[in-house]
Amino acid sequence: MKHLPSIPGKILSMALMLLAFAATGSAWSMDLEGSLIQGGMVRGHVAPGTRVEVDGKEIMVGPGGEFVFGLGRDAPVSTIIRTIDPEGNEETRKLSIAPQTYDIERVDGLPPRTVTIPPEEKARRARERGMVGKARGSMSGRLDWQGMFAWPAKGRVSGVYGSQRVLNGKPRTPHYGLDVAAPVNTPVRAPQAGRIVLAQPDFLLEGGIIIIDHGFGIFSTLFHLQSVDVAVGDLVDKGAHIGGVGAKGRASGPHVDWRVNWNNVRLDPLLLVDGLPDQ
Ligand SMILES: [Zn+2]
């Protein structure tokens, strides 16, 4: 939390990436929009009935030909997209993926049991991980992922996607969230419409946690919540109040940690919103 990355610089470099992308999308029987960059979400359209494969794996295509896929934090320099239309015509394209640069982030003052999980908490952690994995492993036909996303809280950006982390002095896995620091009980709002698929008040690492299904394997996850004000099965609009900011779980101060997944691929939420959050 102490080291604040250069966020405006990061946003500028992403804006340039978007332009570069738009210029290459022409003369192709597919529209694409999004960021061809590590952590990016790529949305597109094909003629209805067309099958789409990304790196050899068939992905979900909606009845209107809409589809979405994600690029991981360490996605390789290129991705192959193959389309097969209803007449059997195939088209293959290689997309160049820009690298991101990731900072090292040191976070101190975390509750020790959330950095090195004690043996008596391991079964609990495994159970909670299983619930998160199951929630984000599902697939629905919702189309909420198509719109622009919104910041989940007003506040200050205190952590970004991809940072290599050193927690209480110990090197750990990268950070996959976008953190907004704000006082306890600041309203947390749905970054996008969807259906609540997990709502739990107090997980070991996540504290209060909410997972929202936006469809086609795209999920938002919100962590460290002081209050969880929705239940599994609730349908929420973009901007709906869903909970309150907290410092529960592996947190050194009150903030909301927002993650976006394409099933188990972790995406960069900063690529989905405009500018910085309101203070
Ligand atoms: Zn975080």
mmCIF file of N, CA, C and O in Angstrom, residues 7 31 33 37 62-63 78 109 130 133 138 150 209 232 266:
data_model
loop_
_atom_site.group_PDB
_atom_site.id
_atom_site.type_symbol
_atom_site.label_atom_id
_atom_site.label_comp_id
_atom_site.label_asym_id
_atom_site.label_seq_id
_atom_site.Cartn_x
_atom_site.Cartn_y
_atom_site.Cartn_z
ATOM 1 N N ILE A 7 -0.120 5.668 -11.924
ATOM 2 C CA ILE A 7 -1.363 5.242 -12.565
ATOM 3 C C ILE A 7 -1.719 6.071 -13.804
ATOM 4 O O ILE A 7 -2.062 5.513 -14.823
ATOM 5 N N ASP A 31 -15.479 -8.213 -35.720
ATOM 6 C CA ASP A 31 -15.138 -6.949 -35.053
ATOM 7 C C ASP A 31 -14.495 -7.318 -33.737
ATOM 8 O O ASP A 31 -14.989 -8.196 -33.054
ATOM 9 N N GLU A 33 -12.993 -5.364 -30.081
ATOM 10 C CA GLU A 33 -12.696 -4.146 -29.346
ATOM 11 C C GLU A 33 -12.158 -4.538 -27.982
ATOM 12 O O GLU A 33 -12.520 -5.580 -27.435
ATOM 13 N N ILE A 37 -3.463 -6.427 -24.786
ATOM 14 C CA ILE A 37 -2.375 -6.218 -23.837
ATOM 15 C C ILE A 37 -2.560 -7.255 -22.739
ATOM 16 O O ILE A 37 -3.689 -7.710 -22.489
ATOM 17 N N GLY A 62 -22.479 -16.020 -28.434
ATOM 18 C CA GLY A 62 -23.904 -15.815 -28.180
ATOM 19 C C GLY A 62 -24.724 -15.913 -29.448
ATOM 20 O O GLY A 62 -24.182 -15.968 -30.561
ATOM 21 N N PRO A 63 -26.049 -15.915 -29.285
ATOM 22 C CA PRO A 63 -26.930 -16.051 -30.450
ATOM 23 C C PRO A 63 -26.764 -14.910 -31.456
ATOM 24 O O PRO A 63 -27.008 -15.095 -32.652
ATOM 25 N N SER A 78 1.720 -13.515 -28.555
ATOM 26 C CA SER A 78 0.672 -13.577 -29.568
ATOM 27 C C SER A 78 -0.403 -14.569 -29.170
ATOM 28 O O SER A 78 -0.174 -15.474 -28.367
ATOM 29 N N GLY A 109 2.533 -4.980 7.757
ATOM 30 C CA GLY A 109 1.484 -4.802 8.765
ATOM 31 C C GLY A 109 0.261 -5.674 8.532
ATOM 32 O O GLY A 109 -0.810 -5.390 9.055
ATOM 33 N N GLY A 130 -12.121 -23.310 -2.681
ATOM 34 C CA GLY A 130 -12.989 -24.161 -3.497
ATOM 35 C C GLY A 130 -14.285 -23.446 -3.863
ATOM 36 O O GLY A 130 -14.759 -23.531 -5.000
ATOM 37 N N GLY A 133 -13.458 -20.799 -6.501
ATOM 38 C CA GLY A 133 -13.177 -21.438 -7.788
ATOM 39 C C GLY A 133 -14.443 -21.951 -8.454
ATOM 40 O O GLY A 133 -14.627 -21.806 -9.666
ATOM 41 N N SER A 138 -18.226 -21.193 -13.322
ATOM 42 C CA SER A 138 -19.507 -21.423 -13.991
ATOM 43 C C SER A 138 -19.592 -20.578 -15.263
ATOM 44 O O SER A 138 -18.770 -19.711 -15.510
ATOM 45 N N ALA A 150 -17.710 0.284 -14.113
ATOM 46 C CA ALA A 150 -17.595 1.478 -13.258
ATOM 47 C C ALA A 150 -16.773 1.128 -12.021
ATOM 48 O O ALA A 150 -16.764 -0.025 -11.562
ATOM 49 N N ILE A 209 -16.753 -11.094 1.009
ATOM 50 C CA ILE A 209 -16.490 -11.294 -0.423
ATOM 51 C C ILE A 209 -17.800 -11.419 -1.185
ATOM 52 O O ILE A 209 -18.741 -12.069 -0.712
ATOM 53 N N VAL A 232 -26.727 -14.702 -2.628
ATOM 54 C CA VAL A 232 -26.608 -15.494 -3.858
ATOM 55 C C VAL A 232 -27.961 -15.536 -4.564
ATOM 56 O O VAL A 232 -28.995 -15.745 -3.936
ATOM 57 N N ARG A 266 -7.091 -14.197 -15.018
ATOM 58 C CA ARG A 266 -7.259 -12.960 -14.253
ATOM 59 C C ARG A 266 -6.962 -11.765 -15.129
ATOM 60 O O ARG A 266 -5.912 -11.691 -15.748
#
